[in-house]
Amino acid sequence: MSRLTIRETGIEGLRIVQRQRLGDERGFLSRLFCAEELASAGWHKPVAQINHTWTQARGTVRGMHFQHPPHAEMKLVSCLRGAVWDVGLDLRAGSPTFLQWRAAELSADNGQALLIPEGFAHGFQALTDDCELLYLHTTPYTAQAEDGLLAADPMLAINWPLPIALQSERDLQHSRLTPDFVGLDLNS
């Protein structure tokens, strides 16, 4: 019996995963991950790393982060507390949706997750105070492969739902895109 419903976003590989909750007067059970069910959505590698974040203040933006190939990673992002506006941005060279983004509201209440394929940048904005996210990654973090884009870059045109209240110094140091950026070659 399937406990995960996978919906398309209009960008190949970027999907919203809706979890079915089985509940009664005690509470509920929700399947966070199932390799067998997510295989149809492109998840074919083992989980290599699991990360947990806490974001204190509403309006905070984290991102837009990615890893360069061959360390590109697929992520499954879930919100365990609060609510966030979660963004996936297509950086795949030659993609028909290159530099397009989609967002989904993930919350502790709605049971949704965002499945972000390799070759995407990821970021989110906290819609409430005290947000906790759980990330499952197919590739471990590699410092030499780490990179990011400026979340407020006009070339990305991400419509953050709230004014950006706080970002890390690291995220503020990311470069703006230039017209000669051709994307990430996932075959390299």
Coordinates of N, CA and C in Angstrom, one line a residue:
M1 N 0.8 -1.2 0.0 CA 0.0 0.0 0.0 C 0.9 1.2 0.0
S2 N 0.6 2.1 -0.9 CA 1.4 3.3 -1.1 C 1.1 4.4 0.0
R3 N 2.1 4.9 0.7 CA 1.9 5.9 1.7 C 2.4 7.3 1.2
L4 N 3.0 7.3 0.0 CA 3.5 8.6 -0.6 C 2.8 8.8 -1.9
T5 N 2.3 10.0 -2.1 CA 1.8 10.5 -3.4 C 2.8 11.5 -4.0
I6 N 3.2 11.3 -5.2 CA 4.2 12.1 -5.8 C 3.5 13.0 -6.9
R7 N 3.7 14.3 -6.8 CA 3.1 15.3 -7.7 C 4.2 16.0 -8.5
E8 N 4.0 16.3 -9.7 CA 4.9 17.0 -10.6 C 4.8 18.5 -10.3
T9 N 5.9 19.2 -10.5 CA 5.9 20.7 -10.3 C 6.0 21.5 -11.6
G10 N 6.2 20.8 -12.7 CA 6.4 21.5 -14.0 C 7.8 21.6 -14.4
I11 N 8.7 21.2 -13.5 CA 10.2 21.1 -13.8 C 10.6 19.6 -13.6
E12 N 11.1 19.0 -14.6 CA 11.4 17.6 -14.6 C 12.3 17.3 -13.4
G13 N 11.9 16.3 -12.7 CA 12.6 15.8 -11.5 C 12.3 16.4 -10.2
L14 N 11.8 17.7 -10.2 CA 11.5 18.4 -9.0 C 10.0 18.0 -8.7
R15 N 9.8 17.4 -7.5 CA 8.5 16.8 -7.2 C 8.1 17.2 -5.7
I16 N 6.8 17.2 -5.5 CA 6.2 17.4 -4.2 C 5.8 16.0 -3.8
V17 N 6.2 15.6 -2.6 CA 5.8 14.3 -2.0 C 4.8 14.5 -0.9
Q18 N 3.6 14.0 -1.0 CA 2.6 14.1 0.0 C 2.5 12.8 0.8
R19 N 2.7 12.9 2.1 CA 2.7 11.8 2.9 C 1.3 11.5 3.4
Q20 N 0.9 10.2 3.4 CA -0.4 9.8 4.0 C -0.2 9.6 5.5
R21 N -1.0 10.2 6.3 CA -0.9 10.1 7.7 C -2.0 9.1 8.2
L22 N -1.6 8.1 9.0 CA -2.5 7.2 9.6 C -2.7 7.6 11.0
G23 N -3.9 8.0 11.4 CA -4.0 8.6 12.7 C -5.3 8.1 13.4
D24 N -5.2 8.3 14.7 CA -6.4 8.0 15.6 C -6.3 8.9 16.8
E25 N -7.0 8.6 17.9 CA -7.0 9.5 19.0 C -5.6 9.6 19.7
R26 N -4.7 8.8 19.4 CA -3.3 8.8 20.0 C -2.4 9.8 19.2
G27 N -2.7 10.0 17.9 CA -1.8 10.8 17.1 C -1.8 10.2 15.7
F28 N -0.6 10.2 15.1 CA -0.5 9.7 13.7 C 0.8 9.0 13.5
L29 N 0.9 8.2 12.4 CA 2.1 7.7 11.9 C 2.3 8.2 10.5
S30 N 3.4 8.6 10.1 CA 3.7 9.1 8.7 C 5.0 8.5 8.2
R31 N 5.0 8.0 7.1 CA 6.3 7.4 6.5 C 7.1 8.6 5.9
L32 N 8.3 8.8 6.5 CA 9.1 9.9 6.0 C 9.9 9.6 4.7
F33 N 10.2 8.3 4.5 CA 11.1 7.9 3.4 C 10.8 6.4 3.1
C34 N 10.7 6.1 1.8 CA 10.5 4.8 1.3 C 11.3 4.7 0.0
A35 N 12.4 4.0 -0.1 CA 13.2 3.9 -1.3 C 12.4 3.3 -2.4
E36 N 11.6 2.3 -2.1 CA 10.8 1.6 -3.1 C 9.8 2.6 -3.8
E37 N 9.1 3.3 -2.9 CA 8.1 4.3 -3.5 C 8.7 5.5 -4.2
L38 N 9.9 5.9 -3.7 CA 10.5 7.1 -4.4 C 11.3 6.7 -5.6
A39 N 11.5 5.4 -5.8 CA 12.3 5.0 -7.0 C 11.6 5.6 -8.3
S40 N 10.3 5.6 -8.4 CA 9.6 6.0 -9.5 C 9.8 7.5 -9.7
A41 N 10.2 8.2 -8.7 CA 10.5 9.7 -8.8 C 11.9 10.0 -9.0
G42 N 12.8 8.9 -9.2 CA 14.2 9.1 -9.5 C 15.1 8.9 -8.3
W43 N 14.7 8.5 -7.2 CA 15.6 8.2 -6.0 C 16.1 6.8 -6.2
H44 N 17.4 6.7 -6.7 CA 18.0 5.4 -6.9 C 19.3 5.1 -6.1
K45 N 19.7 6.1 -5.3 CA 20.9 5.9 -4.5 C 20.5 5.7 -3.0
P46 N 21.4 5.2 -2.3 CA 21.1 5.1 -0.8 C 21.2 6.5 -0.2
V47 N 20.5 6.6 1.0 CA 20.7 7.8 1.8 C 22.1 7.8 2.3
A48 N 22.8 8.9 2.0 CA 24.2 9.0 2.4 C 24.4 9.9 3.6
Q49 N 23.4 10.8 3.8 CA 23.6 11.7 4.9 C 22.2 12.2 5.3
I50 N 22.0 12.5 6.5 CA 20.7 13.1 7.0 C 21.1 14.3 7.9
N51 N 20.5 15.5 7.5 CA 20.8 16.7 8.3 C 19.5 17.3 8.8
H52 N 19.6 18.0 10.0 CA 18.5 18.6 10.7 C 18.9 20.0 10.9
T53 N 18.0 20.9 10.5 CA 18.2 22.4 10.7 C 17.1 22.9 11.6
W54 N 17.5 24.0 12.3 CA 16.5 24.8 13.1 C 16.7 26.2 12.7
T55 N 15.7 26.9 12.3 CA 15.7 28.3 12.0 C 14.8 29.0 12.9
Q56 N 15.4 30.0 13.6 CA 14.8 30.6 14.8 C 13.7 31.6 14.3
A57 N 14.0 32.5 13.3 CA 13.1 33.6 13.1 C 12.4 33.6 11.7
R58 N 11.1 33.9 11.8 CA 10.3 34.1 10.6 C 11.0 35.1 9.6
G59 N 11.0 34.8 8.3 CA 11.6 35.7 7.3 C 13.0 35.4 7.0
T60 N 13.6 34.5 7.8 CA 15.0 34.1 7.5 C 15.1 33.3 6.2
V61 N 16.1 33.5 5.4 CA 16.3 32.8 4.2 C 17.6 32.0 4.3
R62 N 17.6 30.7 4.0 CA 18.8 29.9 3.8 C 18.9 29.5 2.4
G63 N 20.1 29.6 1.8 CA 20.3 29.2 0.4 C 20.6 30.4 -0.5
M64 N 20.8 30.1 -1.7 CA 20.5 28.9 -2.5 C 21.7 28.0 -2.6
H65 N 21.7 26.8 -2.1 CA 22.9 26.0 -2.0 C 22.9 24.8 -3.0
F66 N 24.1 24.4 -3.4 CA 24.2 23.2 -4.3 C 25.6 22.7 -4.2
Q67 N 25.8 21.5 -4.7 CA 27.2 20.9 -4.8 C 27.5 20.7 -6.3
H68 N 28.7 21.0 -6.7 CA 29.1 20.8 -8.1 C 29.3 19.3 -8.3
P69 N 29.0 18.9 -9.6 CA 29.3 17.5 -10.0 C 30.8 17.2 -9.8
P70 N 31.3 16.1 -9.5 CA 30.5 14.8 -9.4 C 29.8 14.6 -8.0
H71 N 29.7 15.7 -7.2 CA 29.2 15.6 -5.9 C 27.7 16.1 -5.8
A72 N 27.1 16.3 -7.0 CA 25.7 16.8 -7.0 C 24.9 15.8 -6.2
E73 N 23.8 16.3 -5.6 CA 23.0 15.4 -4.7 C 21.6 15.6 -4.9
M74 N 20.8 14.5 -4.7 CA 19.4 14.6 -4.6 C 19.0 14.8 -3.1
K75 N 18.0 15.6 -2.9 CA 17.6 15.8 -1.5 C 16.1 15.6 -1.4
L76 N 15.7 15.1 -0.2 CA 14.3 15.1 0.2 C 14.2 15.9 1.4
V77 N 13.4 17.0 1.3 CA 13.4 18.0 2.4 C 12.0 18.0 3.0
S78 N 12.0 17.8 4.4 CA 10.7 17.8 5.1 C 10.7 18.8 6.3
C79 N 9.6 19.3 6.6 CA 9.4 20.3 7.7 C 8.8 19.5 8.9
L80 N 9.5 19.5 10.0 CA 9.1 18.8 11.2 C 8.4 19.8 12.2
R81 N 8.7 21.1 12.1 CA 8.1 22.0 13.0 C 8.0 23.4 12.3
G82 N 6.9 24.1 12.4 CA 6.7 25.4 11.8 C 6.3 25.2 10.3
A83 N 6.7 26.2 9.5 CA 6.3 26.2 8.1 C 7.4 27.0 7.3
V84 N 7.8 26.5 6.1 CA 8.7 27.1 5.3 C 8.2 27.2 3.8
W85 N 8.8 28.1 3.1 CA 8.6 28.2 1.6 C 9.8 27.6 1.0
D86 N 9.8 26.4 0.5 CA 10.9 25.7 0.0 C 11.1 25.8 -1.5
V87 N 12.3 26.1 -2.0 CA 12.5 26.4 -3.4 C 13.6 25.5 -4.0
G88 N 13.3 25.0 -5.1 CA 14.2 24.2 -6.0 C 14.4 25.0 -7.3
L89 N 15.7 25.2 -7.6 CA 16.1 26.0 -8.8 C 16.9 25.2 -9.7
D90 N 16.4 25.0 -11.0 CA 17.1 24.2 -12.0 C 18.4 24.8 -12.5
L91 N 19.5 24.2 -12.2 CA 20.8 24.6 -12.7 C 21.4 23.7 -13.7
R92 N 20.7 22.7 -14.2 CA 21.2 21.7 -15.1 C 21.5 22.3 -16.5
A93 N 22.7 22.2 -17.0 CA 23.1 22.7 -18.3 C 22.2 22.0 -19.3
G94 N 21.7 22.8 -20.3 CA 20.9 22.2 -21.4 C 19.4 21.9 -21.0
S95 N 19.1 22.1 -19.8 CA 17.7 21.8 -19.4 C 16.7 22.8 -20.0
P96 N 15.5 22.3 -20.4 CA 14.6 23.2 -21.0 C 14.0 24.2 -19.9
T97 N 14.2 23.9 -18.6 CA 13.7 24.7 -17.5 C 14.9 25.3 -16.8
F98 N 16.0 25.5 -17.4 CA 17.2 26.1 -16.8 C 16.9 27.4 -16.2
L99 N 17.3 27.6 -15.0 CA 17.1 28.8 -14.2 C 15.7 29.1 -13.8
Q100 N 14.8 28.1 -14.0 CA 13.4 28.2 -13.5 C 13.4 27.6 -12.1
W101 N 12.5 28.1 -11.3 CA 12.3 27.6 -9.9 C 10.8 27.3 -9.7
R102 N 10.6 26.4 -8.7 CA 9.3 26.2 -8.1 C 9.4 26.1 -6.6
A103 N 8.4 26.4 -6.0 CA 8.4 26.4 -4.5 C 7.1 25.7 -4.0
A104 N 7.3 25.2 -2.8 CA 6.1 24.5 -2.1 C 6.2 24.9 -0.6
E105 N 5.0 25.1 -0.1 CA 5.0 25.3 1.4 C 5.1 24.0 2.1
L106 N 6.1 23.8 2.9 CA 6.2 22.6 3.7 C 5.9 23.0 5.1
S107 N 5.2 22.2 5.8 CA 4.9 22.5 7.2 C 4.7 21.2 8.0
A108 N 4.8 21.4 9.3 CA 4.6 20.2 10.2 C 3.1 19.7 10.0
D109 N 2.2 20.6 9.6 CA 0.8 20.2 9.5 C 0.4 19.6 8.2
N110 N 1.1 20.0 7.0 CA 0.6 19.5 5.7 C 1.2 18.2 5.3
G111 N 2.3 17.7 5.9 CA 2.8 16.4 5.5 C 3.5 16.4 4.1
Q112 N 3.9 17.5 3.6 CA 4.5 17.5 2.3 C 6.0 17.6 2.4
A113 N 6.7 17.1 1.4 CA 8.2 17.2 1.3 C 8.5 17.6 -0.1
L114 N 9.7 18.2 -0.3 CA 10.1 18.5 -1.7 C 11.3 17.6 -2.0
L115 N 11.1 16.9 -3.2 CA 12.2 16.0 -3.7 C 12.9 16.8 -4.8
I116 N 14.2 17.1 -4.5 CA 15.0 18.0 -5.3 C 16.1 17.2 -6.0
P117 N 16.1 17.1 -7.3 CA 17.1 16.3 -8.0 C 18.5 16.9 -8.1
E118 N 19.4 16.1 -8.5 CA 20.8 16.5 -8.7 C 20.7 17.7 -9.7
G119 N 21.6 18.6 -9.6 CA 21.7 19.8 -10.5 C 20.8 20.9 -10.1
F120 N 20.3 20.9 -8.9 CA 19.4 22.0 -8.5 C 20.0 22.7 -7.3
A121 N 19.7 24.0 -7.2 CA 20.1 24.8 -6.0 C 18.8 24.7 -5.1
H122 N 19.0 24.8 -3.8 CA 17.9 24.7 -2.9 C 18.0 25.8 -1.8
G123 N 16.9 26.3 -1.4 CA 16.8 27.3 -0.4 C 15.4 27.3 0.2
F124 N 15.3 28.0 1.3 CA 14.0 28.2 1.9 C 13.9 29.4 2.7
Q125 N 12.6 29.9 2.9 CA 12.3 31.0 3.8 C 11.4 30.5 4.9
A126 N 11.8 30.8 6.1 CA 10.9 30.4 7.3 C 9.7 31.3 7.3
L127 N 8.5 30.7 7.3 CA 7.2 31.4 7.3 C 6.7 31.6 8.7
T128 N 7.3 30.9 9.7 CA 7.0 31.0 11.1 C 8.3 31.0 11.9
D129 N 8.3 31.4 13.1 CA 9.4 31.2 14.0 C 9.6 29.7 14.3
D130 N 10.8 29.4 14.7 CA 11.1 28.0 15.1 C 10.7 26.9 14.1
C131 N 11.4 27.0 13.0 CA 11.2 25.9 11.9 C 12.3 24.9 12.0
E132 N 11.9 23.6 11.9 CA 12.9 22.5 11.9 C 12.7 21.8 10.6
L133 N 13.8 21.5 9.9 CA 13.8 20.7 8.6 C 14.6 19.5 8.8
L134 N 14.2 18.5 8.1 CA 15.0 17.2 8.0 C 15.3 17.0 6.5
Y135 N 16.6 16.9 6.2 CA 17.1 16.7 4.8 C 17.7 15.3 4.7
L136 N 17.3 14.5 3.7 CA 17.9 13.3 3.3 C 18.7 13.5 2.0
H137 N 20.0 13.2 2.0 CA 20.8 13.4 0.9 C 21.4 12.1 0.3
T138 N 21.5 12.1 -1.0 CA 22.1 10.9 -1.7 C 23.6 11.0 -1.7
T139 N 24.2 12.2 -1.4 CA 25.7 12.4 -1.5 C 26.1 13.1 -0.2
P140 N 27.2 12.7 0.4 CA 27.6 13.4 1.6 C 28.1 14.8 1.2
Y141 N 28.1 15.7 2.2 CA 28.6 17.1 2.0 C 30.1 17.0 1.7
T142 N 30.5 17.7 0.6 CA 31.9 17.8 0.2 C 32.2 19.3 0.1
A143 N 33.1 19.8 1.0 CA 33.4 21.2 1.1 C 33.9 21.8 -0.2
Q144 N 34.7 21.1 -0.9 CA 35.3 21.6 -2.1 C 34.3 21.7 -3.3
A145 N 33.2 21.0 -3.1 CA 32.1 21.0 -4.2 C 31.0 22.0 -3.8
E146 N 31.0 22.5 -2.6 CA 29.9 23.4 -2.1 C 29.9 24.7 -2.9
D147 N 28.7 25.2 -3.2 CA 28.6 26.5 -3.8 C 27.2 27.0 -3.5
G148 N 26.9 28.2 -3.9 CA 25.6 28.8 -3.7 C 25.4 30.0 -4.6
L149 N 24.1 30.4 -4.7 CA 23.7 31.6 -5.4 C 23.1 32.6 -4.5
L150 N 23.2 33.8 -4.8 CA 22.6 34.9 -4.0 C 21.0 34.8 -4.1
A151 N 20.4 34.6 -2.9 CA 18.9 34.3 -2.9 C 18.1 35.5 -3.5
A152 N 18.6 36.7 -3.4 CA 17.9 37.9 -3.9 C 18.4 38.3 -5.3
D153 N 19.2 37.4 -6.0 CA 19.7 37.8 -7.3 C 18.5 38.1 -8.2
P154 N 18.5 39.2 -8.8 CA 17.4 39.6 -9.8 C 17.3 38.6 -11.0
M155 N 18.4 38.0 -11.4 CA 18.4 37.1 -12.5 C 17.6 35.8 -12.1
L156 N 17.6 35.5 -10.9 CA 16.9 34.3 -10.5 C 15.4 34.6 -10.3
A157 N 15.1 35.8 -9.9 CA 13.7 36.3 -9.8 C 12.8 35.4 -8.9
I158 N 13.4 35.0 -7.8 CA 12.7 34.2 -6.8 C 11.8 35.2 -6.0
N159 N 10.5 34.9 -6.0 CA 9.5 35.7 -5.3 C 9.4 35.2 -3.8
W160 N 10.3 35.6 -3.0 CA 10.2 35.3 -1.6 C 8.9 35.8 -1.0
P161 N 8.1 35.1 -0.3 CA 6.8 35.6 0.2 C 6.9 36.6 1.3
L162 N 8.0 36.7 2.0 CA 8.1 37.7 3.1 C 9.4 38.5 2.8
P163 N 9.5 39.7 3.3 CA 10.8 40.4 3.2 C 11.9 39.5 3.8
I164 N 13.0 39.5 3.2 CA 14.1 38.7 3.8 C 14.6 39.4 5.1
A165 N 14.4 38.7 6.2 CA 14.8 39.3 7.5 C 16.2 39.0 7.9
L166 N 16.7 37.9 7.5 CA 18.0 37.5 8.0 C 18.6 36.4 7.1
Q167 N 19.9 36.5 6.8 CA 20.7 35.6 6.0 C 22.0 35.4 6.7
S168 N 22.7 34.3 6.5 CA 24.1 34.2 7.0 C 25.0 35.0 6.2
E169 N 26.2 35.3 6.8 CA 27.2 36.1 6.1 C 27.7 35.3 4.9
R170 N 27.8 33.9 5.1 CA 28.2 33.1 3.9 C 27.2 33.2 2.8
D171 N 25.9 33.1 3.1 CA 24.9 33.2 2.0 C 24.9 34.6 1.3
L172 N 25.2 35.7 2.1 CA 25.3 37.0 1.5 C 26.5 37.2 0.6
Q173 N 27.5 36.3 0.8 CA 28.7 36.4 0.0 C 28.6 35.7 -1.4
H174 N 27.6 34.9 -1.6 CA 27.4 34.3 -2.9 C 27.3 35.3 -4.0
S175 N 27.9 34.9 -5.2 CA 27.9 35.8 -6.3 C 26.5 35.8 -7.0
R176 N 26.3 36.9 -7.7 CA 25.2 37.0 -8.6 C 25.5 36.2 -9.9
L177 N 24.5 35.7 -10.5 CA 24.7 35.0 -11.8 C 25.1 36.1 -12.8
T178 N 25.9 35.6 -13.8 CA 26.2 36.4 -14.9 C 25.6 35.7 -16.2
P179 N 25.4 36.5 -17.2 CA 24.8 35.9 -18.4 C 25.6 34.8 -19.1
D180 N 26.9 34.6 -18.7 CA 27.7 33.5 -19.3 C 27.6 32.2 -18.5
F181 N 26.8 32.2 -17.4 CA 26.6 31.0 -16.7 C 25.8 30.0 -17.5
V182 N 26.4 28.8 -17.8 CA 25.7 27.8 -18.6 C 25.1 26.7 -17.8
G183 N 25.4 26.6 -16.5 CA 24.8 25.6 -15.7 C 25.8 24.5 -15.3
L184 N 25.2 23.5 -14.6 CA 26.0 22.4 -14.1 C 25.9 21.2 -15.1
D185 N 27.0 20.7 -15.5 CA 27.1 19.5 -16.4 C 27.1 18.3 -15.5
L186 N 26.0 17.6 -15.4 CA 25.9 16.4 -14.6 C 26.6 15.2 -15.1
N187 N 27.1 15.3 -16.4 CA 27.8 14.2 -17.0 C 29.3 14.3 -16.8
S188 N 29.8 15.3 -16.1 CA 31.2 15.5 -15.9 C 31.7 14.8 -14.7

